[in-house]
Short mmCIF file of C-alpha atoms and ligand atoms in Angstrom, two decimals:
data_model
loop_
_atom_site.label_atom_id
_atom_site.label_comp_id
_atom_site.label_asym_id
_atom_site.label_seq_id
_atom_site.Cartn_x
_atom_site.Cartn_y
_atom_site.Cartn_z
CA MET B 1 8.81 -3.85 -113.50
CA SER B 2 10.79 -0.73 -111.17
CA GLU B 3 8.82 1.97 -112.53
CA THR B 4 5.74 0.87 -110.58
CA LEU B 5 8.08 0.89 -107.46
CA ALA B 6 7.63 3.99 -104.92
CA PRO B 7 11.04 5.63 -104.21
CA TRP B 8 11.10 3.91 -100.67
CA ALA B 9 10.67 0.26 -102.38
CA VAL B 10 13.67 -2.00 -102.34
CA ARG B 11 15.13 -2.03 -105.69
CA GLU B 12 17.61 -5.26 -106.99
CA THR B 13 19.78 -2.49 -108.53
CA ASP B 14 20.38 -1.26 -105.31
CA SER B 15 21.00 -4.78 -103.33
CA ARG B 16 23.55 -5.77 -101.47
CA GLY B 17 23.35 -8.96 -103.83
CA ARG B 18 24.19 -12.52 -103.10
CA ARG B 19 27.06 -13.81 -101.07
CA LEU B 20 28.08 -15.73 -104.11
CA PRO B 21 27.63 -13.94 -107.31
CA GLU B 22 25.54 -15.53 -109.72
CA PRO B 23 24.21 -14.31 -113.27
CA ALA B 24 21.22 -12.16 -113.57
CA PRO B 25 18.00 -14.64 -114.26
CA ARG B 26 16.85 -14.37 -117.52
CA TYR B 27 13.17 -13.98 -117.47
CA ARG B 28 12.93 -13.08 -113.85
CA GLY B 29 13.90 -10.42 -111.40
CA GLU B 30 16.38 -11.39 -108.67
CA TYR B 31 13.41 -11.29 -105.81
CA HIS B 32 11.14 -13.37 -108.13
CA ARG B 33 14.31 -15.94 -108.39
CA ASP B 34 14.44 -15.55 -104.61
CA ARG B 35 10.36 -16.34 -104.09
CA ASP B 36 10.83 -19.15 -106.58
CA ARG B 37 13.91 -20.89 -104.70
CA ILE B 38 11.98 -21.08 -101.39
CA ILE B 39 9.21 -22.64 -102.83
CA HIS B 40 11.23 -25.43 -104.41
CA CYS B 41 13.34 -26.05 -101.24
CA THR B 42 12.92 -28.82 -99.06
CA ALA B 43 11.95 -27.05 -95.57
CA PHE B 44 8.92 -25.23 -97.51
CA ARG B 45 7.46 -28.41 -98.34
CA ARG B 46 7.80 -29.71 -94.58
CA LEU B 47 5.74 -26.80 -93.53
CA VAL B 48 2.62 -28.71 -94.77
CA TYR B 49 2.95 -31.42 -91.76
CA LYS B 50 4.43 -28.57 -88.92
CA THR B 51 1.57 -26.67 -87.10
CA GLN B 52 1.72 -23.45 -84.86
CA VAL B 53 -1.37 -24.24 -82.16
CA PHE B 54 -3.13 -27.50 -83.19
CA VAL B 55 -0.58 -30.42 -83.60
CA ASN B 56 -1.11 -31.85 -87.49
CA HIS B 57 -3.23 -34.88 -86.88
CA GLU B 58 -5.99 -33.12 -84.75
CA GLY B 59 -7.64 -32.34 -88.07
CA ASP B 60 -7.46 -31.83 -91.53
CA LEU B 61 -8.64 -28.00 -91.36
CA TYR B 62 -6.69 -26.59 -89.43
CA ARG B 63 -4.01 -24.24 -90.53
CA THR B 64 -0.51 -25.66 -90.60
CA ARG B 65 2.75 -23.57 -91.35
CA LEU B 66 2.36 -23.62 -94.84
CA THR B 67 -1.35 -22.51 -95.21
CA HIS B 68 -0.34 -19.83 -92.47
CA SER B 69 2.72 -18.70 -94.44
CA LEU B 70 0.58 -18.71 -97.93
CA GLU B 71 -1.97 -16.57 -96.20
CA VAL B 72 0.84 -14.35 -95.11
CA ALA B 73 2.27 -13.83 -98.16
CA GLN B 74 -1.08 -13.15 -99.61
CA ILE B 75 -1.89 -10.54 -97.16
CA ALA B 76 1.14 -8.76 -97.66
CA ARG B 77 1.20 -8.81 -101.72
CA THR B 78 -1.80 -6.97 -101.11
CA VAL B 79 -0.53 -4.13 -99.04
CA ALA B 80 2.97 -3.85 -100.98
CA GLY B 81 1.00 -3.38 -104.15
CA ALA B 82 -1.26 -0.36 -102.59
CA LEU B 83 2.12 0.81 -101.21
CA GLY B 84 4.43 0.89 -103.98
CA LEU B 85 6.66 -1.59 -102.46
CA ASN B 86 8.44 -4.79 -104.03
CA THR B 87 6.21 -7.55 -104.08
CA TYR B 88 8.35 -9.95 -104.92
CA LEU B 89 10.70 -9.40 -102.28
CA THR B 90 7.51 -9.28 -99.77
CA GLU B 91 6.58 -12.13 -100.89
CA ALA B 92 9.71 -13.92 -100.58
CA VAL B 93 10.32 -13.02 -97.01
CA CYS B 94 6.86 -13.96 -95.99
CA LEU B 95 7.27 -17.43 -97.54
CA ALA B 96 10.47 -17.96 -95.96
CA HIS B 97 9.59 -16.67 -92.68
CA ASP B 98 8.68 -19.68 -90.98
CA LEU B 99 11.23 -22.28 -92.49
CA GLY B 100 13.33 -22.88 -89.26
CA HIS B 101 10.08 -23.63 -87.33
CA THR B 102 10.56 -26.87 -84.93
CA PRO B 103 7.69 -29.43 -84.99
CA PHE B 104 4.88 -28.35 -82.48
CA GLY B 105 5.13 -24.89 -83.11
CA HIS B 106 6.21 -23.06 -80.33
CA ALA B 107 5.95 -25.86 -77.90
CA GLY B 108 8.80 -27.55 -79.95
CA GLN B 109 10.65 -24.13 -80.16
CA ASP B 110 10.89 -23.38 -76.29
CA ALA B 111 12.00 -27.04 -75.34
CA LEU B 112 14.75 -26.75 -78.27
CA ASN B 113 15.92 -23.82 -76.72
CA ARG B 114 15.66 -25.36 -73.21
CA CYS B 115 17.62 -28.09 -74.58
CA MET B 116 20.15 -25.72 -76.30
CA ALA B 117 20.58 -23.30 -73.59
CA ASP B 118 24.18 -24.46 -72.71
CA TYR B 119 25.10 -24.27 -76.43
CA GLY B 120 23.85 -21.29 -77.92
CA GLY B 121 20.34 -21.80 -77.70
CA PHE B 122 17.71 -22.17 -80.62
CA GLU B 123 15.65 -19.53 -82.08
CA HIS B 124 13.38 -20.28 -84.82
CA ASN B 125 13.97 -16.92 -86.65
CA LEU B 126 17.39 -17.48 -86.80
CA GLN B 127 17.09 -21.21 -87.78
CA SER B 128 14.78 -19.90 -90.78
CA LEU B 129 18.08 -17.97 -91.69
CA ARG B 130 20.06 -21.10 -91.32
CA VAL B 131 17.99 -22.59 -93.54
CA VAL B 132 18.33 -20.67 -96.43
CA ASP B 133 21.90 -19.88 -95.80
CA GLU B 134 23.54 -23.68 -94.81
CA LEU B 135 20.95 -26.46 -94.21
CA GLU B 136 19.59 -26.68 -97.65
CA GLU B 137 20.75 -28.76 -100.47
CA LYS B 138 19.43 -28.09 -103.58
CA TYR B 139 22.57 -26.56 -105.59
CA ALA B 140 25.81 -28.11 -106.82
CA GLU B 141 27.91 -24.64 -106.29
CA PHE B 142 26.89 -23.24 -102.84
CA ALA B 143 25.15 -24.65 -99.62
CA GLY B 144 21.79 -22.95 -98.78
CA LEU B 145 19.56 -20.83 -101.20
CA ASN B 146 21.98 -17.97 -101.72
CA LEU B 147 19.10 -15.26 -101.54
CA MET B 148 19.47 -11.71 -101.67
CA PHE B 149 20.84 -9.68 -99.05
CA GLU B 150 17.51 -8.02 -98.52
CA THR B 151 15.69 -11.48 -98.31
CA ARG B 152 17.49 -12.68 -95.57
CA GLU B 153 17.51 -9.56 -93.67
CA GLY B 154 13.94 -9.57 -93.85
CA ILE B 155 13.83 -13.39 -92.66
CA LEU B 156 15.96 -12.25 -89.77
CA LYS B 157 13.05 -10.40 -88.18
CA HIS B 158 14.94 -10.08 -84.54
CA CYS B 159 18.69 -11.00 -83.23
CA SER B 160 20.46 -11.08 -80.04
CA ALA B 161 23.35 -8.41 -80.13
CA ARG B 162 25.47 -11.40 -79.59
CA ASN B 163 24.15 -13.46 -82.66
CA ALA B 164 24.33 -9.83 -84.54
CA ARG B 165 27.77 -9.71 -84.33
CA ARG B 166 28.53 -13.18 -85.58
CA LEU B 167 26.29 -12.70 -88.58
CA GLY B 168 28.46 -9.53 -90.07
CA GLU B 169 26.78 -7.31 -92.31
CA LEU B 170 23.41 -8.96 -91.67
CA GLY B 171 23.61 -8.29 -88.23
CA GLN B 172 24.57 -4.87 -88.52
CA ARG B 173 21.24 -3.08 -88.39
CA PHE B 174 20.38 -4.84 -84.92
CA LEU B 175 23.78 -3.21 -83.57
CA GLU B 176 23.29 -0.04 -85.22
CA GLY B 177 19.68 0.39 -84.15
CA LEU B 178 18.36 0.91 -87.92
CA GLN B 179 15.07 -0.34 -89.74
CA PRO B 180 15.03 -3.12 -91.94
CA GLY B 181 13.28 -2.53 -95.28
CA LEU B 182 9.50 -1.79 -95.52
CA GLU B 183 8.91 -5.09 -97.43
CA ALA B 184 10.51 -6.89 -94.50
CA GLN B 185 8.49 -4.52 -91.95
CA LEU B 186 5.18 -5.34 -93.60
CA ALA B 187 5.91 -9.03 -93.43
CA ASN B 188 5.82 -8.92 -89.80
CA PHE B 189 2.47 -7.23 -89.96
CA ALA B 190 1.03 -9.54 -92.38
CA ASP B 191 2.21 -12.65 -90.15
CA GLU B 192 0.31 -11.08 -86.97
CA ILE B 193 -2.96 -10.57 -89.04
CA ALA B 194 -2.77 -13.73 -90.18
CA TYR B 195 -2.06 -15.72 -87.11
CA ASN B 196 -4.59 -13.64 -85.06
CA ASN B 197 -7.20 -14.15 -87.55
CA HIS B 198 -6.88 -17.71 -88.45
CA ASP B 199 -6.55 -18.53 -84.65
CA VAL B 200 -9.95 -17.13 -84.32
CA ASP B 201 -11.11 -19.30 -86.94
CA ASP B 202 -9.46 -22.42 -85.84
CA GLY B 203 -10.22 -22.04 -82.39
CA LEU B 204 -14.09 -21.82 -82.94
CA ARG B 205 -13.46 -24.85 -85.15
CA ALA B 206 -12.32 -26.49 -82.55
CA GLY B 207 -14.45 -25.72 -80.03
CA LEU B 208 -12.09 -24.15 -77.65
CA LEU B 209 -13.36 -20.57 -77.89
CA GLU B 210 -17.02 -19.60 -78.40
CA ILE B 211 -18.83 -16.78 -80.37
CA GLU B 212 -19.89 -15.10 -77.21
CA GLU B 213 -16.64 -14.60 -75.25
CA LEU B 214 -14.93 -13.59 -78.60
CA ARG B 215 -17.18 -10.81 -78.36
CA ASP B 216 -14.55 -9.38 -75.74
CA ALA B 217 -12.24 -8.83 -78.21
CA GLN B 218 -12.94 -5.40 -79.78
CA LEU B 219 -12.07 -6.10 -83.61
CA PHE B 220 -14.16 -9.21 -83.33
CA ARG B 221 -17.13 -7.70 -81.68
CA GLU B 222 -17.44 -4.68 -84.20
CA GLN B 223 -17.32 -7.05 -87.03
CA HIS B 224 -19.73 -9.70 -85.46
CA ASP B 225 -22.35 -6.86 -84.08
CA GLU B 226 -22.06 -5.72 -87.73
CA VAL B 227 -22.24 -9.01 -89.84
CA ARG B 228 -25.40 -9.93 -87.29
CA ARG B 229 -27.36 -6.86 -88.14
CA LEU B 230 -27.04 -7.21 -92.11
CA TRP B 231 -27.90 -10.89 -91.87
CA PRO B 232 -29.80 -11.69 -88.80
CA GLU B 233 -30.28 -15.05 -89.84
CA LEU B 234 -26.93 -16.01 -90.52
CA GLY B 235 -25.28 -18.88 -88.23
CA GLY B 236 -22.40 -21.89 -88.81
CA ARG B 237 -19.37 -21.57 -90.69
CA ARG B 238 -20.63 -18.64 -92.89
CA LEU B 239 -21.43 -16.47 -89.82
CA VAL B 240 -17.49 -16.87 -88.65
CA HIS B 241 -15.73 -16.56 -91.89
CA GLU B 242 -17.87 -13.62 -92.96
CA ILE B 243 -16.47 -12.30 -89.51
CA VAL B 244 -13.10 -13.29 -89.90
CA ARG B 245 -12.58 -11.89 -93.38
CA ARG B 246 -14.10 -8.64 -92.34
CA MET B 247 -11.78 -8.51 -89.38
CA ILE B 248 -8.74 -8.98 -91.83
CA GLY B 249 -10.18 -6.28 -94.34
CA ARG B 250 -10.77 -4.13 -91.59
CA VAL B 251 -6.88 -4.35 -89.98
CA VAL B 252 -5.55 -4.34 -93.92
CA GLU B 253 -7.51 -1.00 -94.60
CA ASP B 254 -5.86 0.55 -91.79
CA LEU B 255 -2.51 -0.87 -92.23
CA VAL B 256 -2.53 1.01 -95.77
CA SER B 257 -4.06 4.11 -94.67
CA ALA B 258 -1.79 4.56 -91.72
CA SER B 259 1.76 3.41 -93.81
CA ARG B 260 0.80 5.69 -96.10
CA ALA B 261 0.23 8.55 -93.99
CA SER B 262 3.35 7.90 -92.44
CA LEU B 263 5.35 7.46 -95.78
CA GLU B 264 3.91 10.22 -96.71
CA ALA B 265 5.02 12.37 -93.74
CA ALA B 266 8.66 10.89 -93.80
CA ARG B 267 9.03 10.74 -97.51
CA PRO B 268 12.17 8.49 -97.78
CA ALA B 269 13.97 9.20 -100.75
CA SER B 270 15.14 5.53 -100.98
CA ALA B 271 15.08 2.16 -99.06
CA GLU B 272 18.35 3.20 -97.76
CA ALA B 273 16.18 6.45 -96.13
CA VAL B 274 13.63 3.77 -94.51
CA ARG B 275 16.64 2.15 -92.80
CA HIS B 276 17.55 5.37 -91.05
CA ALA B 277 13.94 6.64 -90.50
CA GLY B 278 14.51 5.94 -86.99
CA GLU B 279 11.10 4.33 -86.36
CA PRO B 280 9.24 1.48 -88.32
CA LEU B 281 7.23 3.37 -91.42
CA ILE B 282 4.55 0.65 -91.44
CA ARG B 283 2.05 0.90 -88.88
CA PHE B 284 -1.68 0.52 -87.83
CA THR B 285 -3.35 3.66 -86.55
CA PRO B 286 -2.78 3.62 -82.57
CA GLN B 287 -6.32 2.44 -82.10
CA VAL B 288 -5.98 -0.27 -84.36
CA ALA B 289 -2.89 -1.53 -82.79
CA GLU B 290 -4.25 -1.18 -79.68
CA ALA B 291 -7.57 -3.46 -80.60
CA HIS B 292 -5.15 -5.89 -82.60
CA LEU B 293 -3.02 -6.41 -79.37
CA ALA B 294 -6.12 -6.89 -77.08
CA LEU B 295 -7.10 -9.57 -79.52
CA LYS B 296 -3.68 -11.24 -79.49
CA ARG B 297 -3.63 -11.22 -75.43
CA PHE B 298 -6.99 -13.01 -75.44
CA LEU B 299 -5.76 -15.65 -77.64
CA ARG B 300 -2.88 -16.07 -75.71
CA GLU B 301 -5.28 -16.47 -72.42
CA ARG B 302 -8.15 -18.35 -74.15
CA LEU B 303 -6.76 -20.46 -76.55
CA TYR B 304 -3.12 -20.96 -76.43
CA ARG B 305 -3.40 -21.34 -72.54
CA HIS B 306 -6.73 -23.48 -73.24
CA ASN B 307 -6.47 -26.68 -71.16
CA ARG B 308 -6.57 -28.83 -74.35
CA VAL B 309 -3.90 -26.94 -75.72
CA ILE B 310 -1.86 -27.16 -72.84
CA ARG B 311 -2.04 -31.20 -72.77
CA MET B 312 -1.04 -31.11 -76.16
CA THR B 313 2.04 -28.70 -76.14
CA THR B 314 3.22 -30.43 -72.57
CA LYS B 315 3.48 -33.69 -74.93
CA ALA B 316 5.12 -31.98 -77.95
CA GLY B 317 7.63 -30.37 -75.60
CA ARG B 318 8.35 -33.59 -73.81
CA THR B 319 8.68 -35.43 -77.32
CA VAL B 320 11.27 -32.80 -78.60
CA THR B 321 13.25 -33.05 -75.29
CA GLN B 322 13.57 -36.63 -75.14
CA LEU B 323 14.54 -36.76 -78.58
CA PHE B 324 17.61 -34.25 -78.11
CA GLN B 325 18.62 -36.39 -75.19
CA ALA B 326 18.58 -39.58 -76.56
CA PHE B 327 20.52 -37.80 -79.74
CA MET B 328 22.97 -36.28 -78.00
CA GLU B 329 23.82 -39.42 -75.71
CA GLU B 330 24.17 -41.36 -78.75
CA PRO B 331 24.32 -39.64 -81.87
CA ARG B 332 24.78 -42.76 -83.94
CA LEU B 333 20.91 -42.78 -83.29
CA LEU B 334 20.88 -39.96 -85.92
CA PRO B 335 20.63 -41.09 -89.86
CA GLN B 336 23.88 -41.53 -91.30
CA ASP B 337 23.99 -38.02 -92.87
CA HIS B 338 23.19 -36.20 -89.92
CA ALA B 339 25.16 -38.50 -87.78
CA ALA B 340 28.42 -37.39 -90.09
CA GLU B 341 27.68 -34.07 -89.66
CA ALA B 342 27.41 -34.03 -86.14
CA SER B 343 30.77 -35.71 -85.86
CA ARG B 344 31.99 -32.90 -88.27
CA LYS B 345 30.67 -30.26 -86.08
CA GLU B 346 31.93 -31.92 -82.89
CA ALA B 347 35.16 -31.90 -84.24
CA ALA B 348 35.23 -28.06 -85.09
CA GLN B 349 33.41 -27.00 -81.86
CA GLY B 350 32.77 -29.73 -79.11
CA MET B 351 29.85 -30.53 -77.70
CA ALA B 352 28.06 -27.41 -79.19
CA GLY B 353 28.67 -28.61 -82.18
CA ARG B 354 27.23 -31.64 -81.46
CA ALA B 355 24.20 -29.96 -80.09
CA ARG B 356 23.67 -27.88 -83.22
CA ALA B 357 23.57 -30.52 -85.45
CA VAL B 358 21.03 -32.66 -83.54
CA ALA B 359 18.73 -29.46 -83.16
CA ASP B 360 19.18 -28.79 -86.94
CA TYR B 361 17.91 -32.45 -87.41
CA ILE B 362 14.94 -32.20 -84.82
CA ALA B 363 13.98 -28.71 -86.06
CA GLY B 364 13.57 -30.14 -89.85
CA MET B 365 11.15 -32.63 -88.52
CA THR B 366 7.47 -32.32 -89.21
CA ASP B 367 5.00 -33.07 -86.44
CA ARG B 368 4.31 -36.44 -87.67
CA PHE B 369 7.93 -37.09 -88.08
CA ALA B 370 8.57 -36.65 -84.52
CA ILE B 371 6.13 -38.37 -83.46
CA VAL B 372 7.03 -41.60 -85.34
CA GLU B 373 10.79 -41.29 -84.38
CA HIS B 374 9.89 -40.73 -80.84
CA GLY B 375 8.12 -44.07 -80.87
CA ARG B 376 10.94 -45.65 -82.65
CA LEU B 377 13.12 -44.52 -79.98
CA PHE B 378 11.70 -44.83 -77.04
CA ASP B 379 8.99 -47.65 -77.51
CA PRO B 380 10.73 -51.09 -77.73
CA ARG B 381 7.62 -52.73 -79.41
CA ALA B 382 7.88 -50.31 -82.31
CA HIS B 383 10.42 -50.94 -85.33
CA THR B 384 13.53 -49.40 -85.34
MG1 LIG Q 401 4.51 -16.88 -88.76
#
């Protein structure tokens, strides 16, 4: 397999390996095994009932964290192949990148972070790492999934200096100002490409955005006008989908050609050289970077701050906050195994330990479970 990799790709032979060494897999590569472990884990399945912008019960057609993660992986695999990168590692990072997300997307994460302010905070990115390192209960020999170093490093896309010091080898690059591998850099871009585009699609579907106003965003306008020119009669879903698929194609092509150019200029001799390159080598051209950012800004102003979305996210934030307060006040409200974990952690770390166990429990909830659990705790008519 390694003969198809470019010199700058991550190779398992150069890996820093797993925290607990394991025998090599028989029929797969190491990163292939990581990808499979992620797909088999519980947190991955829960992504199907977690949302980013729209709460899950709003409709069946919107993206969930699961379909989002699949779209990210699929976009990134194509680019990885074109650049000679390690596609299994790329895919593993993409599929795992959102495992630590709370219910209700960013509203849930912000609320939980506020609740955890005195106890070390809550960050979904760090939580994704906690899921694969500690929280998954899949194997007899170790907690978590015991993934390869480079997969774990890719999942941790940003990190405060304080947390970086706590994370040891994994946090090192944040302290030394080094770049992550190209596969991890790519996963980041694929994440942004996926959500920018599917949020356009979902926003139109939900009636929160109009085609005409989207023409304010250059990336949309260019493709829209071209599709309209080619098929003047086209309307409805096919018009929207044709525009969105072209928008994805446009930025993916730009990502491949701009990254190829920067790799050819920098010629990193190895994945290790990529870390010391001083700047990320996966990139858009400046024009597309700007247009992509403009679309992101457009979505922030018109979609994420839309009155209907705010009404939803406010409720969501309140739900998470009240769950947190209830469990903190009375940990015996937690299911038995989580209550036991809370008291173990409290014995070791005081209230911060209790809070972490509560945050882990809440972060693991799906949207619908959080809604039901909230009802059970706060509505006296609900079954306990
Ligand atoms: Mg994402």
